[in-house]
Tab-separated table of C-alpha atoms and ligand atoms in Angstrom:
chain	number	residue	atom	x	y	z
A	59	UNK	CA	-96.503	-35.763	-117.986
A	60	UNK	CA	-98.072	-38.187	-120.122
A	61	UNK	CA	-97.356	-41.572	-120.098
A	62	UNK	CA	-98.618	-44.874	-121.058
A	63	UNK	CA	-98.460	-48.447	-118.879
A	64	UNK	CA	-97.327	-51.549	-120.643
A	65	UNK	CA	-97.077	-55.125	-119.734
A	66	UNK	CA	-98.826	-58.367	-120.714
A	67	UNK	CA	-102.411	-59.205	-119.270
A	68	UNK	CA	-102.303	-59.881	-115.374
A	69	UNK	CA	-98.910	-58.093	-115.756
A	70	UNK	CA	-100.131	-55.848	-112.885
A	71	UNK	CA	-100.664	-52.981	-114.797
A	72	UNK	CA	-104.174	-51.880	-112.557
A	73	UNK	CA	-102.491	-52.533	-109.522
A	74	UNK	CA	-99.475	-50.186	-110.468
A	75	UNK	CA	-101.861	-47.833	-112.716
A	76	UNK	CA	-103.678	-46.748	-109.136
A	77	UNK	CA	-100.807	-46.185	-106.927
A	78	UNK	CA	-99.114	-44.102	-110.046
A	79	UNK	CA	-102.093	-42.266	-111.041
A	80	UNK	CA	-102.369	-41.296	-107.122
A	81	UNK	CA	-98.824	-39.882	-106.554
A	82	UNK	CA	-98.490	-38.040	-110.096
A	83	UNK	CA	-101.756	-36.377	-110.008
A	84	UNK	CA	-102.179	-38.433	-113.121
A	85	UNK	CA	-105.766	-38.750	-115.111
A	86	UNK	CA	-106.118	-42.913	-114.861
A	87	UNK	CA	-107.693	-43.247	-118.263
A	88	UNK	CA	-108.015	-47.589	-118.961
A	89	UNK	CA	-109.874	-48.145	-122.004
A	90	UNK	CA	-110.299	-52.082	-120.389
A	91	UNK	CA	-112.739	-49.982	-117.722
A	92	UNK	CA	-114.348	-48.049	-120.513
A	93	UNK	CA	-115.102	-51.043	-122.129
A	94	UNK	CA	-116.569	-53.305	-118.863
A	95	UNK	CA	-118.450	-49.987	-118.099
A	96	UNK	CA	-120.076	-49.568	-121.639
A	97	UNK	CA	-121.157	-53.589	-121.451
A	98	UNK	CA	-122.618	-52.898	-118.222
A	99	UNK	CA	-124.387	-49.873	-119.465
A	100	UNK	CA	-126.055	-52.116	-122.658
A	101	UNK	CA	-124.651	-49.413	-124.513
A	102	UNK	CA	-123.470	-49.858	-129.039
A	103	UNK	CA	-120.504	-49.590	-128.055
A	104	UNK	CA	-120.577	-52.346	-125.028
A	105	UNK	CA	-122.508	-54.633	-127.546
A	106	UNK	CA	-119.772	-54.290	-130.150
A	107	UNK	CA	-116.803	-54.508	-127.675
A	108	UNK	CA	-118.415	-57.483	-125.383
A	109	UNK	CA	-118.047	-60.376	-128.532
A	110	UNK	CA	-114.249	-59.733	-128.482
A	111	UNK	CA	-113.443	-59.318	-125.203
A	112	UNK	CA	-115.143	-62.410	-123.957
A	113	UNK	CA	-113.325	-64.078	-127.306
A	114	UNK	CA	-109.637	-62.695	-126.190
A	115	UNK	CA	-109.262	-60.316	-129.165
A	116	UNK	CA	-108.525	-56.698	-129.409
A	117	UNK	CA	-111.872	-54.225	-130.332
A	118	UNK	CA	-111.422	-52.977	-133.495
A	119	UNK	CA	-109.083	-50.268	-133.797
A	120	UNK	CA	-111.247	-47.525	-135.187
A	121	UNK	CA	-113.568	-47.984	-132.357
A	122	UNK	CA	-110.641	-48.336	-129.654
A	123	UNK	CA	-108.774	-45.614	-130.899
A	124	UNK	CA	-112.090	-43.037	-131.473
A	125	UNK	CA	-112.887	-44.005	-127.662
A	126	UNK	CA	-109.140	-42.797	-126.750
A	127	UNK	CA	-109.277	-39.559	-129.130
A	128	UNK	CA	-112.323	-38.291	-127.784
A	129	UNK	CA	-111.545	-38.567	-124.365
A	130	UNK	CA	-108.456	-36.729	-124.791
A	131	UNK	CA	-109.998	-34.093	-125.960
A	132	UNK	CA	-111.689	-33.094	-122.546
A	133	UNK	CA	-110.103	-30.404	-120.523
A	134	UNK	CA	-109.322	-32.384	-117.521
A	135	UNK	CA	-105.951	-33.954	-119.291
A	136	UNK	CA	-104.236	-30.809	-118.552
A	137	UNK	CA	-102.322	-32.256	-115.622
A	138	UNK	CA	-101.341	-35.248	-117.784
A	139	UNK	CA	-102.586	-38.444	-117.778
A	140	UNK	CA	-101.874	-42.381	-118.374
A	141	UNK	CA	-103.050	-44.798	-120.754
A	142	UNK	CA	-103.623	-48.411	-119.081
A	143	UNK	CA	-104.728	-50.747	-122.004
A	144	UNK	CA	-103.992	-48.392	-124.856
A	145	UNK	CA	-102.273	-49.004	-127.198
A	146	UNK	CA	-102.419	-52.310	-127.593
A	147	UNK	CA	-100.794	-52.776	-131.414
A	148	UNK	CA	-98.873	-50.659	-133.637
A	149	UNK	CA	-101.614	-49.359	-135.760
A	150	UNK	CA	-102.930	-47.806	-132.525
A	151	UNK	CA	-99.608	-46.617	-131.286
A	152	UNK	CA	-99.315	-44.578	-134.622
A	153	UNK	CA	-102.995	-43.687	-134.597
A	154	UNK	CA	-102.231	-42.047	-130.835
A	155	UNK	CA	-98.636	-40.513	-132.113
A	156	UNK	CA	-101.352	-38.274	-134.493
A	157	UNK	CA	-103.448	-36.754	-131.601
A	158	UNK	CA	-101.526	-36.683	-128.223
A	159	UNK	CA	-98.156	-35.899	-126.941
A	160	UNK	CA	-96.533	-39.094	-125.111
A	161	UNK	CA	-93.509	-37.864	-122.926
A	162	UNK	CA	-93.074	-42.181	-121.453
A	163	UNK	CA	-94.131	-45.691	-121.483
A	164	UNK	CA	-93.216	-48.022	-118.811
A	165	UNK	CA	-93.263	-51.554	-119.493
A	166	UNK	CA	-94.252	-53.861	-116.462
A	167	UNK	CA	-92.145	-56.772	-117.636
A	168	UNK	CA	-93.303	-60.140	-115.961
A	169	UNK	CA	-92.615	-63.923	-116.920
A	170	UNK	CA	-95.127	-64.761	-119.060
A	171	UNK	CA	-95.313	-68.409	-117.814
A	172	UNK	CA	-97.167	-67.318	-114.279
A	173	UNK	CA	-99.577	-65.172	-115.790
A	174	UNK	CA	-102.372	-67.785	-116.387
A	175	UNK	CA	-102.080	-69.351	-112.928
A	176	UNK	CA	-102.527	-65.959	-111.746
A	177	UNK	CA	-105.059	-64.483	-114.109
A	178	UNK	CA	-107.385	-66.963	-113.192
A	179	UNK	CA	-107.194	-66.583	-109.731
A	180	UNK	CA	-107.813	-63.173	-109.797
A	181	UNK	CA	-110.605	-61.540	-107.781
A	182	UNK	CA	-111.406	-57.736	-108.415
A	183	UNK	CA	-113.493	-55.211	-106.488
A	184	UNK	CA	-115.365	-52.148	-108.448
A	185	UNK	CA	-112.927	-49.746	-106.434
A	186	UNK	CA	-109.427	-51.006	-108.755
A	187	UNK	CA	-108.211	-53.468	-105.804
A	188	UNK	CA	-107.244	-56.832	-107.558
A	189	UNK	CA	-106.734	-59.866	-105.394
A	190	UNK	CA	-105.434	-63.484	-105.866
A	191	UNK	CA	-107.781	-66.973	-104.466
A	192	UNK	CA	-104.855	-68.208	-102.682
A	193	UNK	CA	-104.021	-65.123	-100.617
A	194	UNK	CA	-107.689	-64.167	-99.681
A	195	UNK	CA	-108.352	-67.190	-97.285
A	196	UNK	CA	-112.247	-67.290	-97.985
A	197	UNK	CA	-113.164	-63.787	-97.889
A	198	UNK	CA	-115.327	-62.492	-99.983
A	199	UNK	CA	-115.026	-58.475	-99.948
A	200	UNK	CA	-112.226	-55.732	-100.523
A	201	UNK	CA	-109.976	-55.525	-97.496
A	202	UNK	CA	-109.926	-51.630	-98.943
A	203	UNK	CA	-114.059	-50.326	-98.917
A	204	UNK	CA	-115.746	-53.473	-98.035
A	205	UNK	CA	-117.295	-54.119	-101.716
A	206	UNK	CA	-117.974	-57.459	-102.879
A	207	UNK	CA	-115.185	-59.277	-104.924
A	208	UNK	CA	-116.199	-60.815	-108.456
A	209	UNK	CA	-114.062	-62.568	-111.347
A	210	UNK	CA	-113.794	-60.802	-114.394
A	211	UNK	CA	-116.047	-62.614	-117.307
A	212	UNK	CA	-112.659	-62.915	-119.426
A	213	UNK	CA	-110.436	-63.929	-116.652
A	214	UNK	CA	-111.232	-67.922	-117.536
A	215	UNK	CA	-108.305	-70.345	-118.703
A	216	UNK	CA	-109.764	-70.339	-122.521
A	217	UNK	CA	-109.813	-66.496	-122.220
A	218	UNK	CA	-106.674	-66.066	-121.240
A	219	UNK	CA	-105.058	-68.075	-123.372
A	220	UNK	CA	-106.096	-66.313	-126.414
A	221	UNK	CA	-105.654	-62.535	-124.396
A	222	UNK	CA	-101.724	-63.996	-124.137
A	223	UNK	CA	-101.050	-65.236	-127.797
A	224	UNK	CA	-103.035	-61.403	-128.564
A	225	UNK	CA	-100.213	-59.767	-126.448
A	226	UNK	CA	-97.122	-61.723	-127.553
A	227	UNK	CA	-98.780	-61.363	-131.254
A	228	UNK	CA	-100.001	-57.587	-131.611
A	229	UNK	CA	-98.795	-55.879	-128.018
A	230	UNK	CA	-95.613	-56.938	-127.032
A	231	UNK	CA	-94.025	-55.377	-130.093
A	232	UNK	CA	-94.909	-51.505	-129.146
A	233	UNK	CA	-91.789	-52.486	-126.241
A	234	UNK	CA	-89.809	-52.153	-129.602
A	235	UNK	CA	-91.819	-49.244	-131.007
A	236	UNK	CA	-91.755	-46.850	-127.539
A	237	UNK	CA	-87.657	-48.090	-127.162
A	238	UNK	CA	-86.705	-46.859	-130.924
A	239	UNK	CA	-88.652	-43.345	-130.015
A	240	UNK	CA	-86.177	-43.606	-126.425
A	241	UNK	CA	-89.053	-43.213	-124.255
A	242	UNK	CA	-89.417	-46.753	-122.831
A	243	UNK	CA	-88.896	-47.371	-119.204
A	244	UNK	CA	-88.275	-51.231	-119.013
A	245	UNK	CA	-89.371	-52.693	-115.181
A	246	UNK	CA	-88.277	-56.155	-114.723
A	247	UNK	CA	-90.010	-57.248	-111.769
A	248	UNK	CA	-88.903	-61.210	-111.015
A	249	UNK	CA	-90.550	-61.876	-107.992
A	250	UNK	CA	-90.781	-58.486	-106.715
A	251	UNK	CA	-93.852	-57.406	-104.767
A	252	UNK	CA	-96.208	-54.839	-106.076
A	253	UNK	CA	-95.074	-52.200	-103.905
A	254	UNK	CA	-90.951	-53.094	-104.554
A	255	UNK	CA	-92.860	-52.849	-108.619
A	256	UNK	CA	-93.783	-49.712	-107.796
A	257	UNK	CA	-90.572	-48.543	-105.911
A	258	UNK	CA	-88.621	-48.953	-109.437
A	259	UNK	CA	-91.500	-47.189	-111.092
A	260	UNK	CA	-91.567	-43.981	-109.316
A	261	UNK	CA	-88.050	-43.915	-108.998
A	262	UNK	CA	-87.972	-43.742	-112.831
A	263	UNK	CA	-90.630	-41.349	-112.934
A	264	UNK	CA	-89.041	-39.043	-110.378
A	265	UNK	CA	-86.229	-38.716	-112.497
A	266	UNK	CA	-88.682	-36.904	-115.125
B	393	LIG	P1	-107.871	-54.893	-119.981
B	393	LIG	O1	-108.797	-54.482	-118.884
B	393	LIG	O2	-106.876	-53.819	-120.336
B	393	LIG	O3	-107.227	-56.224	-119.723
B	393	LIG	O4	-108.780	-55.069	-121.304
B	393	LIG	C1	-109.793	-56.061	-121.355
B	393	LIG	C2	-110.161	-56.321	-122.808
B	393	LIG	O5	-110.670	-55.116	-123.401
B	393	LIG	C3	-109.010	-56.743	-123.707
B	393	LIG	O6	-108.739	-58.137	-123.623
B	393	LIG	C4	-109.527	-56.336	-125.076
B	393	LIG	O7	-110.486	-57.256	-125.561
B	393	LIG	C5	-110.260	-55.032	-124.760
B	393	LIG	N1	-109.354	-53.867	-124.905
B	393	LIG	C6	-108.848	-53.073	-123.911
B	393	LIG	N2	-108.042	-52.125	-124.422
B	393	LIG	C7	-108.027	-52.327	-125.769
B	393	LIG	C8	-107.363	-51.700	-126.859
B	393	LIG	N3	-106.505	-50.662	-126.670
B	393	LIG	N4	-107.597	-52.171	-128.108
B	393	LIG	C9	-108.442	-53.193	-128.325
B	393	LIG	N5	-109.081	-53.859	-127.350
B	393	LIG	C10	-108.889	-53.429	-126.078
């Protein structure tokens, strides 16, 4: 099974992405992480990538998509795997459509009115936990391994901003694209909790 997660920035889309990848046997492939891990390895590609991620914009599509085509071309997809982050517009959706086989997408649909309150309150830990200020009551470290928590360089208010108008502009309209092909799975969560998020998710998936 092959599938790819949806859903606006702060949407929840790591959170779910871990606890999915875990029960499906699924290959976690976020082209987000290969980017962070590219910038913190100084690497051309990092250098290129860092200007528009701290800006709010999308990395260009040939060097987004080349990223994404190369790294399913490694053996250890066989088992299936999901896409967190990619695609992000319709160009790329098409571009993907040409080298891989997409069986689902499930969209993680959230008000888009809380997301900046809780974007910027996010804390992360290297291990994929993601946390929120006002539920960590000082601490400083993952509840999970112990590593230190950090804010993500584009999780500021002026960041955000423009990584919103980017969705609602270029990614919200592949919720369209993946529905006309019938393989959306639309996840309205309200004020559901991660793991009720995740509930509706795998009982989706089950049916697969
Ligand atoms: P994420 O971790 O998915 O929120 O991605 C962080 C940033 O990386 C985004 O705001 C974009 O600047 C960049 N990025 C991640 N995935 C893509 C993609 N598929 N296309 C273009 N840029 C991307």
């Amino acid at each position: 099974m092959n599938i790819i997660l949806l859903g606006a920035p702060g949407a929840g889309k790591g959170t779910q992405a871990s606890k999915i990848a875990e029960k499906y046997n699924l290959l976690h492939i976020s082209t987000g992480d290969i980017f962070r891990a590219n910038i913190k390895g100084g690497t051309p590609i990092g250098k290129v990538a860092k200007s528009y991620i701290d800006a709010g914009k999308l990395v260009p599509d040939e060097v987004t998509c080349d990223i994404v085509k190369d790294r399913l071309s490694k053996d250890d997809i066989q088992n299936g795997y999901m896409l967190d982050g990619f695609p992000r517009n319709v160009f790329q959706a098409t571009e993907l459509d040409k080298f891989a086989k997409i069986d689902l997408c499930v969209n993680i649909d959230v008000d888009l009115n809380l997301l900046q309150d809780r974007i910027c309150g996010r804390r992360v830990c290297a291990c994929g936990e993601s946390y929120h200020v006002s539920t960590l009551n000082g601490a400083t470290t993952c509840a999970k391994c112990g590593g230190e928590l950090y804010q993500r360089a584009d999780d500021n208010a002026e960041t955000v901003k423009a990584r919103l108008d980017t969705y609602q502009n270029q990614t919200a309209p592949l919720i369209e694209y993946y529905s006309k092909q019938g393989k959306l799975i639309n996840i309205v969560c309200g004020t559901k909790t991660p793991n009720e998020v995740f509930e509706l998710i795998a009982a989706e998936l089950d049916k697969y």
